[in-house]
Short mmCIF file of N, CA and C in Angstrom, two decimals:
data_model
loop_
_atom_site.label_atom_id
_atom_site.label_comp_id
_atom_site.label_asym_id
_atom_site.label_seq_id
_atom_site.Cartn_x
_atom_site.Cartn_y
_atom_site.Cartn_z
N MET V 79 65.57 5.92 119.08
CA MET V 79 64.76 6.26 119.97
C MET V 79 63.79 5.03 120.35
N PRO V 80 63.74 4.92 121.73
CA PRO V 80 63.30 3.81 122.75
C PRO V 80 61.49 3.45 121.72
N ASP V 81 61.19 2.19 121.86
CA ASP V 81 60.11 1.72 121.26
C ASP V 81 58.65 2.39 122.03
N HIS V 82 59.02 3.18 123.23
CA HIS V 82 57.84 3.50 123.73
C HIS V 82 57.82 4.83 123.55
N PHE V 83 58.21 5.60 122.62
CA PHE V 83 58.33 6.86 122.46
C PHE V 83 57.70 6.59 120.88
N THR V 84 56.45 7.39 120.48
CA THR V 84 55.81 7.05 119.16
C THR V 84 55.79 8.88 118.70
N GLN V 85 55.59 9.20 117.48
CA GLN V 85 55.16 10.14 116.89
C GLN V 85 54.01 9.94 115.95
N THR V 86 53.05 10.59 116.41
CA THR V 86 52.10 10.36 115.53
C THR V 86 51.72 11.68 114.34
N THR V 87 51.08 11.04 113.12
CA THR V 87 50.88 12.52 112.11
C THR V 87 49.92 12.64 111.81
N GLU V 88 48.97 12.15 112.76
CA GLU V 88 47.47 12.51 112.90
C GLU V 88 47.28 13.89 113.50
N VAL V 89 46.83 15.09 112.60
CA VAL V 89 46.75 16.28 113.31
C VAL V 89 45.46 16.66 113.89
N ASN V 90 44.36 16.06 114.06
CA ASN V 90 43.17 16.00 114.84
C ASN V 90 43.46 15.56 116.08
N ASN V 91 44.54 15.02 116.64
CA ASN V 91 44.79 14.41 117.93
C ASN V 91 45.17 14.94 119.21
N TYR V 92 44.23 14.74 120.44
CA TYR V 92 44.93 15.41 121.37
C TYR V 92 46.42 14.80 121.80
N LYS V 93 47.26 15.06 121.75
CA LYS V 93 48.49 14.43 121.92
C LYS V 93 48.88 14.95 123.54
N CYS V 94 49.12 13.34 124.00
CA CYS V 94 49.56 13.15 125.59
C CYS V 94 50.59 11.99 125.49
N PHE V 95 51.05 12.49 126.41
CA PHE V 95 52.41 11.91 126.98
C PHE V 95 52.40 11.36 128.61
N VAL V 96 52.65 9.97 128.88
CA VAL V 96 52.56 9.91 130.09
C VAL V 96 53.85 9.66 131.12
N VAL V 97 54.12 10.30 132.11
CA VAL V 97 54.85 9.82 132.90
C VAL V 97 54.61 9.25 134.29
N GLU V 98 55.06 7.52 134.10
CA GLU V 98 54.16 6.79 135.47
C GLU V 98 55.64 5.51 135.42
N ASP V 99 55.77 5.16 136.40
CA ASP V 99 56.98 4.20 136.67
C ASP V 99 56.24 2.81 136.70
N SER V 100 55.08 2.55 137.35
CA SER V 100 54.39 1.22 137.37
C SER V 100 53.52 0.89 136.21
N VAL V 101 54.10 0.06 135.42
CA VAL V 101 53.91 -0.75 134.57
C VAL V 101 52.22 -1.12 134.55
N ARG V 102 51.91 -1.73 135.62
CA ARG V 102 50.18 -1.93 135.10
C ARG V 102 49.56 -0.50 135.28
N ILE V 103 49.91 0.35 135.97
CA ILE V 103 49.28 1.57 136.28
C ILE V 103 49.21 2.41 134.75
N ARG V 104 50.60 2.59 134.19
CA ARG V 104 50.41 3.07 133.03
C ARG V 104 49.79 2.40 131.75
N THR V 105 49.69 0.83 132.11
CA THR V 105 49.05 0.30 131.11
C THR V 105 47.18 0.65 130.98
N ARG V 106 46.66 0.68 132.48
CA ARG V 106 45.45 0.81 132.63
C ARG V 106 45.32 2.51 132.25
N VAL V 107 46.09 3.16 132.64
CA VAL V 107 45.85 4.78 132.36
C VAL V 107 45.68 5.09 130.94
N ILE V 108 46.90 4.55 129.88
CA ILE V 108 46.90 4.70 128.74
C ILE V 108 45.72 3.98 127.80
N ALA V 109 45.34 2.76 128.47
CA ALA V 109 44.06 1.86 127.78
C ALA V 109 42.88 3.04 127.92
N LEU V 110 42.63 3.73 129.23
CA LEU V 110 41.47 4.50 129.31
C LEU V 110 41.62 5.79 128.81
N MET V 111 42.90 6.25 128.54
CA MET V 111 43.08 7.65 127.88
C MET V 111 42.55 7.51 126.37
N GLU V 112 43.16 6.57 125.73
CA GLU V 112 43.12 6.28 124.28
C GLU V 112 41.58 5.74 124.09
N SER V 113 40.53 5.15 125.06
CA SER V 113 39.03 4.76 124.80
C SER V 113 38.54 6.33 124.76
N ILE V 114 39.09 7.66 124.34
CA ILE V 114 38.33 8.53 124.80
C ILE V 114 38.81 9.49 123.11
N ALA V 115 37.69 9.52 122.02
CA ALA V 115 37.69 9.99 121.20
C ALA V 115 38.62 11.06 120.77
N GLY V 116 39.59 11.03 119.99
CA GLY V 116 40.53 11.94 119.87
C GLY V 116 41.70 12.33 120.75
N VAL V 117 41.74 11.23 121.83
CA VAL V 117 42.90 11.42 122.48
C VAL V 117 44.00 10.43 121.94
N LYS V 118 45.15 10.65 121.77
CA LYS V 118 46.35 9.83 121.53
C LYS V 118 47.37 10.09 122.61
N VAL V 119 48.06 8.76 122.88
CA VAL V 119 49.07 8.66 123.76
C VAL V 119 50.41 8.54 122.76
N VAL V 120 51.09 9.57 123.07
CA VAL V 120 52.29 9.33 121.72
C VAL V 120 53.76 8.93 122.54
N GLY V 121 53.39 9.00 123.82
CA GLY V 121 54.98 8.29 124.23
C GLY V 121 54.82 8.10 125.83
N PHE V 122 55.57 7.65 126.43
CA PHE V 122 55.55 7.81 128.08
C PHE V 122 56.88 7.22 128.52
N SER V 123 56.90 7.59 129.74
CA SER V 123 58.76 7.33 130.18
C SER V 123 58.44 7.39 131.83
N ASP V 124 59.48 6.35 132.44
CA ASP V 124 59.41 6.30 133.87
C ASP V 124 60.40 6.81 134.92
N THR V 125 60.91 8.02 133.90
CA THR V 125 62.18 8.83 134.56
C THR V 125 62.10 10.09 134.06
N ALA V 126 62.39 11.36 135.31
CA ALA V 126 62.52 12.70 135.10
C ALA V 126 63.30 13.31 133.37
N SER V 127 64.41 12.63 133.95
CA SER V 127 65.53 13.20 132.57
C SER V 127 64.81 12.41 131.41
N GLU V 128 64.41 11.62 130.94
CA GLU V 128 63.79 11.02 129.79
C GLU V 128 62.71 11.38 129.46
N SER V 129 61.82 11.78 130.47
CA SER V 129 60.28 12.67 129.86
C SER V 129 60.62 14.09 129.66
N ILE V 130 61.62 14.40 130.41
CA ILE V 130 62.11 16.23 129.82
C ILE V 130 62.56 16.17 128.66
N GLU V 131 63.55 15.37 128.56
CA GLU V 131 64.20 15.16 127.04
C GLU V 131 63.13 15.09 125.65
N TRP V 132 62.37 14.07 126.17
CA TRP V 132 60.97 13.71 124.87
C TRP V 132 60.19 15.28 125.19
N LEU V 133 59.71 15.65 126.21
CA LEU V 133 59.11 16.72 125.96
C LEU V 133 59.35 18.11 125.25
N ARG V 134 60.74 17.84 125.30
CA ARG V 134 61.63 19.51 124.84
C ARG V 134 61.63 19.09 123.23
N THR V 135 61.59 17.96 122.96
CA THR V 135 61.98 18.15 121.53
C THR V 135 60.80 17.15 120.70
N HIS V 136 59.71 17.34 121.20
CA HIS V 136 58.45 16.52 120.48
C HIS V 136 57.07 17.57 120.67
N ASP V 137 56.23 16.99 119.86
CA ASP V 137 54.91 17.85 119.80
C ASP V 137 53.79 17.14 120.93
N TRP V 138 53.36 18.04 121.57
CA TRP V 138 52.61 17.49 122.39
C TRP V 138 51.50 18.93 123.22
N ASP V 139 50.36 17.81 123.45
CA ASP V 139 49.48 19.07 123.93
C ASP V 139 49.20 18.94 125.43
N ALA V 140 49.40 17.79 126.32
CA ALA V 140 49.54 17.57 127.61
C ALA V 140 49.97 16.30 128.26
N VAL V 141 50.65 16.36 129.19
CA VAL V 141 51.64 15.60 130.01
C VAL V 141 50.76 14.94 131.12
N ILE V 142 50.84 13.79 131.27
CA ILE V 142 50.31 13.20 132.82
C ILE V 142 51.36 12.71 133.47
N ILE V 143 51.44 13.46 134.63
CA ILE V 143 52.81 13.44 135.45
C ILE V 143 52.14 12.36 136.91
N ASP V 144 52.96 11.31 137.26
CA ASP V 144 53.21 10.86 138.49
C ASP V 144 54.32 11.43 139.10
N LEU V 145 54.06 11.54 140.40
CA LEU V 145 55.34 12.15 141.14
C LEU V 145 56.25 11.49 141.57
N ASN V 146 56.06 10.20 141.89
CA ASN V 146 56.96 9.56 142.52
C ASN V 146 57.23 8.35 141.29
N ILE V 147 58.98 8.62 140.84
CA ILE V 147 58.71 7.55 139.61
C ILE V 147 60.16 7.11 139.90
N ASN V 148 60.70 6.69 139.00
CA ASN V 148 61.87 5.57 139.12
C ASN V 148 63.20 6.13 139.30
N SER V 149 63.27 7.41 138.75
CA SER V 149 64.50 8.08 138.49
C SER V 149 63.69 9.69 138.47
N GLY V 150 64.08 10.31 139.39
CA GLY V 150 64.01 11.92 139.62
C GLY V 150 62.81 11.99 140.04
N SER V 151 61.73 12.87 139.86
CA SER V 151 60.67 13.24 140.51
C SER V 151 59.79 13.87 139.56
N GLY V 152 58.37 13.81 139.56
CA GLY V 152 57.56 14.65 138.89
C GLY V 152 57.69 16.26 139.21
N ILE V 153 57.93 16.50 140.22
CA ILE V 153 58.25 17.79 140.54
C ILE V 153 59.45 18.51 139.83
N THR V 154 60.10 17.55 139.44
CA THR V 154 61.33 18.43 138.71
C THR V 154 60.83 18.23 137.27
N ILE V 155 59.91 17.75 136.74
CA ILE V 155 59.52 17.58 135.33
C ILE V 155 58.56 19.03 135.27
N LEU V 156 57.54 19.39 136.40
CA LEU V 156 57.11 20.54 136.38
C LEU V 156 57.86 21.48 136.68
N GLU V 157 58.66 21.51 137.57
CA GLU V 157 60.08 22.95 137.22
C GLU V 157 60.33 23.28 136.06
N TYR V 158 60.86 22.12 135.15
CA TYR V 158 61.06 22.37 133.89
C TYR V 158 60.39 22.95 132.96
N LEU V 159 59.17 22.66 133.35
CA LEU V 159 58.03 23.10 132.49
C LEU V 159 57.28 24.24 132.22
N ARG V 160 58.05 24.63 133.93
CA ARG V 160 57.64 26.62 133.92
C ARG V 160 58.26 27.13 132.91
N ASN V 161 59.16 26.80 131.99
CA ASN V 161 59.81 27.67 130.78
C ASN V 161 58.41 28.04 130.06
N PRO V 162 58.67 29.36 129.47
CA PRO V 162 57.39 29.89 128.93
C PRO V 162 57.11 29.17 127.60
N GLU V 163 58.10 28.29 126.81
CA GLU V 163 57.77 27.57 125.86
C GLU V 163 56.48 26.90 126.11
N PHE V 164 56.11 26.28 127.61
CA PHE V 164 55.45 25.34 127.78
C PHE V 164 54.02 25.81 128.15
N LEU V 165 53.56 27.19 128.14
CA LEU V 165 52.65 28.01 128.67
C LEU V 165 51.31 27.56 128.24
N ASN V 166 51.07 27.04 127.30
CA ASN V 166 50.05 26.88 126.59
C ASN V 166 49.72 25.18 126.68
N LYS V 167 50.67 24.41 127.53
CA LYS V 167 50.68 23.03 127.46
C LYS V 167 49.78 22.51 128.77
N LYS V 168 48.84 21.25 128.55
CA LYS V 168 48.40 20.70 129.98
C LYS V 168 49.59 20.30 130.90
N LYS V 169 49.69 20.45 132.29
CA LYS V 169 50.39 19.47 132.83
C LYS V 169 49.53 19.28 133.76
N VAL V 170 49.10 17.65 133.93
CA VAL V 170 48.35 17.09 135.28
C VAL V 170 49.06 16.48 135.60
N VAL V 171 48.76 16.36 136.93
CA VAL V 171 49.15 15.60 137.85
C VAL V 171 48.41 14.25 138.17
N LEU V 172 48.90 13.00 138.25
CA LEU V 172 48.06 12.22 138.30
C LEU V 172 48.95 11.17 140.02
N THR V 173 48.63 11.34 140.84
CA THR V 173 49.34 10.83 141.88
C THR V 173 48.73 10.17 142.83
N ASN V 174 49.43 9.27 143.73
CA ASN V 174 48.74 8.91 144.99
C ASN V 174 49.31 9.56 146.49
N TYR V 175 49.86 10.54 145.86
CA TYR V 175 50.28 11.75 146.92
C TYR V 175 49.22 12.90 146.74
N GLY V 176 48.16 12.76 147.41
CA GLY V 176 47.39 14.01 147.01
C GLY V 176 47.23 14.44 148.26
N PHE V 177 48.35 15.02 149.24
CA PHE V 177 48.33 15.73 150.42
C PHE V 177 48.21 17.18 149.90
N PRO V 178 47.57 17.69 150.55
CA PRO V 178 47.38 19.43 150.71
C PRO V 178 48.60 20.16 150.11
N GLU V 179 49.75 20.11 150.82
CA GLU V 179 50.62 20.67 150.54
C GLU V 179 51.55 20.45 149.19
N VAL V 180 51.19 18.85 148.97
CA VAL V 180 51.77 18.56 147.36
C VAL V 180 51.23 19.12 146.79
N LYS V 181 49.93 19.25 146.82
CA LYS V 181 48.60 19.53 145.64
C LYS V 181 49.22 21.21 145.74
N ALA V 182 49.16 22.09 146.36
CA ALA V 182 49.65 23.41 146.65
C ALA V 182 50.82 23.54 145.51
N ARG V 183 51.91 22.85 146.09
CA ARG V 183 53.35 22.99 145.62
C ARG V 183 53.19 22.61 143.49
N CYS V 184 52.31 21.76 143.34
CA CYS V 184 52.35 21.27 141.90
C CYS V 184 51.49 22.47 141.36
N PHE V 185 50.27 23.21 141.97
CA PHE V 185 49.71 24.34 141.35
C PHE V 185 50.80 25.48 141.12
N GLU V 186 51.64 25.56 142.52
CA GLU V 186 52.68 26.64 142.32
C GLU V 186 53.67 26.63 141.12
N LEU V 187 53.95 25.67 140.72
CA LEU V 187 54.73 24.70 139.74
C LEU V 187 54.18 25.16 138.37
N GLY V 188 52.80 25.39 138.36
CA GLY V 188 51.98 25.10 137.15
C GLY V 188 51.53 24.31 136.54
N ALA V 189 50.98 23.29 137.58
CA ALA V 189 50.21 22.38 137.14
C ALA V 189 48.71 22.49 136.87
N THR V 190 48.09 21.99 135.79
CA THR V 190 46.60 22.70 135.13
C THR V 190 45.68 21.90 136.09
N ALA V 191 46.11 20.68 136.55
CA ALA V 191 45.09 20.15 137.50
C ALA V 191 45.77 19.07 138.19
N PHE V 192 45.23 18.37 139.09
CA PHE V 192 45.69 17.49 140.23
C PHE V 192 44.54 16.21 140.18
N PHE V 193 45.17 14.98 140.11
CA PHE V 193 44.33 14.30 140.75
C PHE V 193 44.83 13.41 141.53
N ASP V 194 43.85 12.46 142.10
CA ASP V 194 44.50 11.05 143.09
C ASP V 194 44.17 10.14 142.10
N LYS V 195 45.37 9.34 141.99
CA LYS V 195 45.55 7.69 141.10
C LYS V 195 43.72 7.32 141.71
N SER V 196 43.40 6.85 142.78
CA SER V 196 43.03 6.18 143.73
C SER V 196 41.67 6.37 143.79
N THR V 197 40.97 7.59 143.54
CA THR V 197 39.93 8.08 143.50
C THR V 197 39.50 9.28 142.64
N GLU V 198 40.43 9.77 141.28
CA GLU V 198 40.00 10.60 140.77
C GLU V 198 40.32 10.51 139.33
N ILE V 199 40.68 9.20 139.24
CA ILE V 199 40.58 8.97 137.30
C ILE V 199 39.67 9.65 136.52
N GLU V 200 38.19 9.39 136.79
CA GLU V 200 37.44 10.19 136.18
C GLU V 200 37.42 11.44 135.62
N GLY V 201 37.91 12.48 136.96
CA GLY V 201 38.13 13.45 136.64
C GLY V 201 39.33 13.53 135.44
N LEU V 202 40.26 12.73 135.45
CA LEU V 202 41.36 13.05 134.57
C LEU V 202 40.63 12.60 133.21
N LEU V 203 39.80 11.95 132.89
CA LEU V 203 39.34 11.33 131.71
C LEU V 203 38.10 12.43 131.47
N GLU V 204 37.18 12.87 132.05
CA GLU V 204 36.69 14.05 131.79
C GLU V 204 37.44 15.17 131.22
N LEU V 205 38.59 15.51 131.96
CA LEU V 205 39.35 16.71 131.34
C LEU V 205 39.72 16.61 130.30
N LEU V 206 40.36 15.23 129.97
CA LEU V 206 40.92 14.74 128.53
C LEU V 206 39.84 14.93 127.44
N GLU V 207 38.61 14.43 127.68
CA GLU V 207 37.43 14.48 126.91
C GLU V 207 37.12 16.07 126.30
N GLU V 208 37.47 16.73 127.33
CA GLU V 208 36.91 18.19 127.30
C GLU V 208 37.97 18.90 126.33
N GLU V 209 39.55 18.53 126.84
CA GLU V 209 40.22 18.97 125.64
C GLU V 209 40.37 18.37 124.40
N ALA V 210 39.99 17.25 124.07
CA ALA V 210 39.88 16.47 123.04
C ALA V 210 38.99 17.09 121.91
N SER V 211 37.96 17.46 122.59
CA SER V 211 36.70 17.58 121.97
C SER V 211 36.81 19.01 121.39
N SER V 212 38.07 20.11 121.76
CA SER V 212 38.37 21.63 121.64
C SER V 212 39.56 21.62 120.39
N VAL V 213 40.13 20.02 120.02
CA VAL V 213 41.00 20.36 119.15
C VAL V 213 40.30 20.53 117.72
#
């Protein structure tokens, strides 16, 4: 298993997986997420196929998805996550493509929340803080 996948044994953590291809942005987002009490980033990927495989085979509570990634698309991941087994999982889009039609499509595909990377990071952190406090 690649070293950017981890599995936590801590049961009271809100387990998040991050899909982001920019190392700089991914590093920053993960650091911000893990600064929230109870939030644990359990893995990350920069491709749709690797992300889907990980999400299919591991325990997680939320996935943070960039739409424009190295191979595939965040839309492909959202389409896969429409499967009923993922109904109670949080699917959060964090992207620079905040156009109304893109946002609407993501919600059609089951996104729980949608944030613009450049202006709405605080919204993501507030959502995760709220979710982690209820675990």
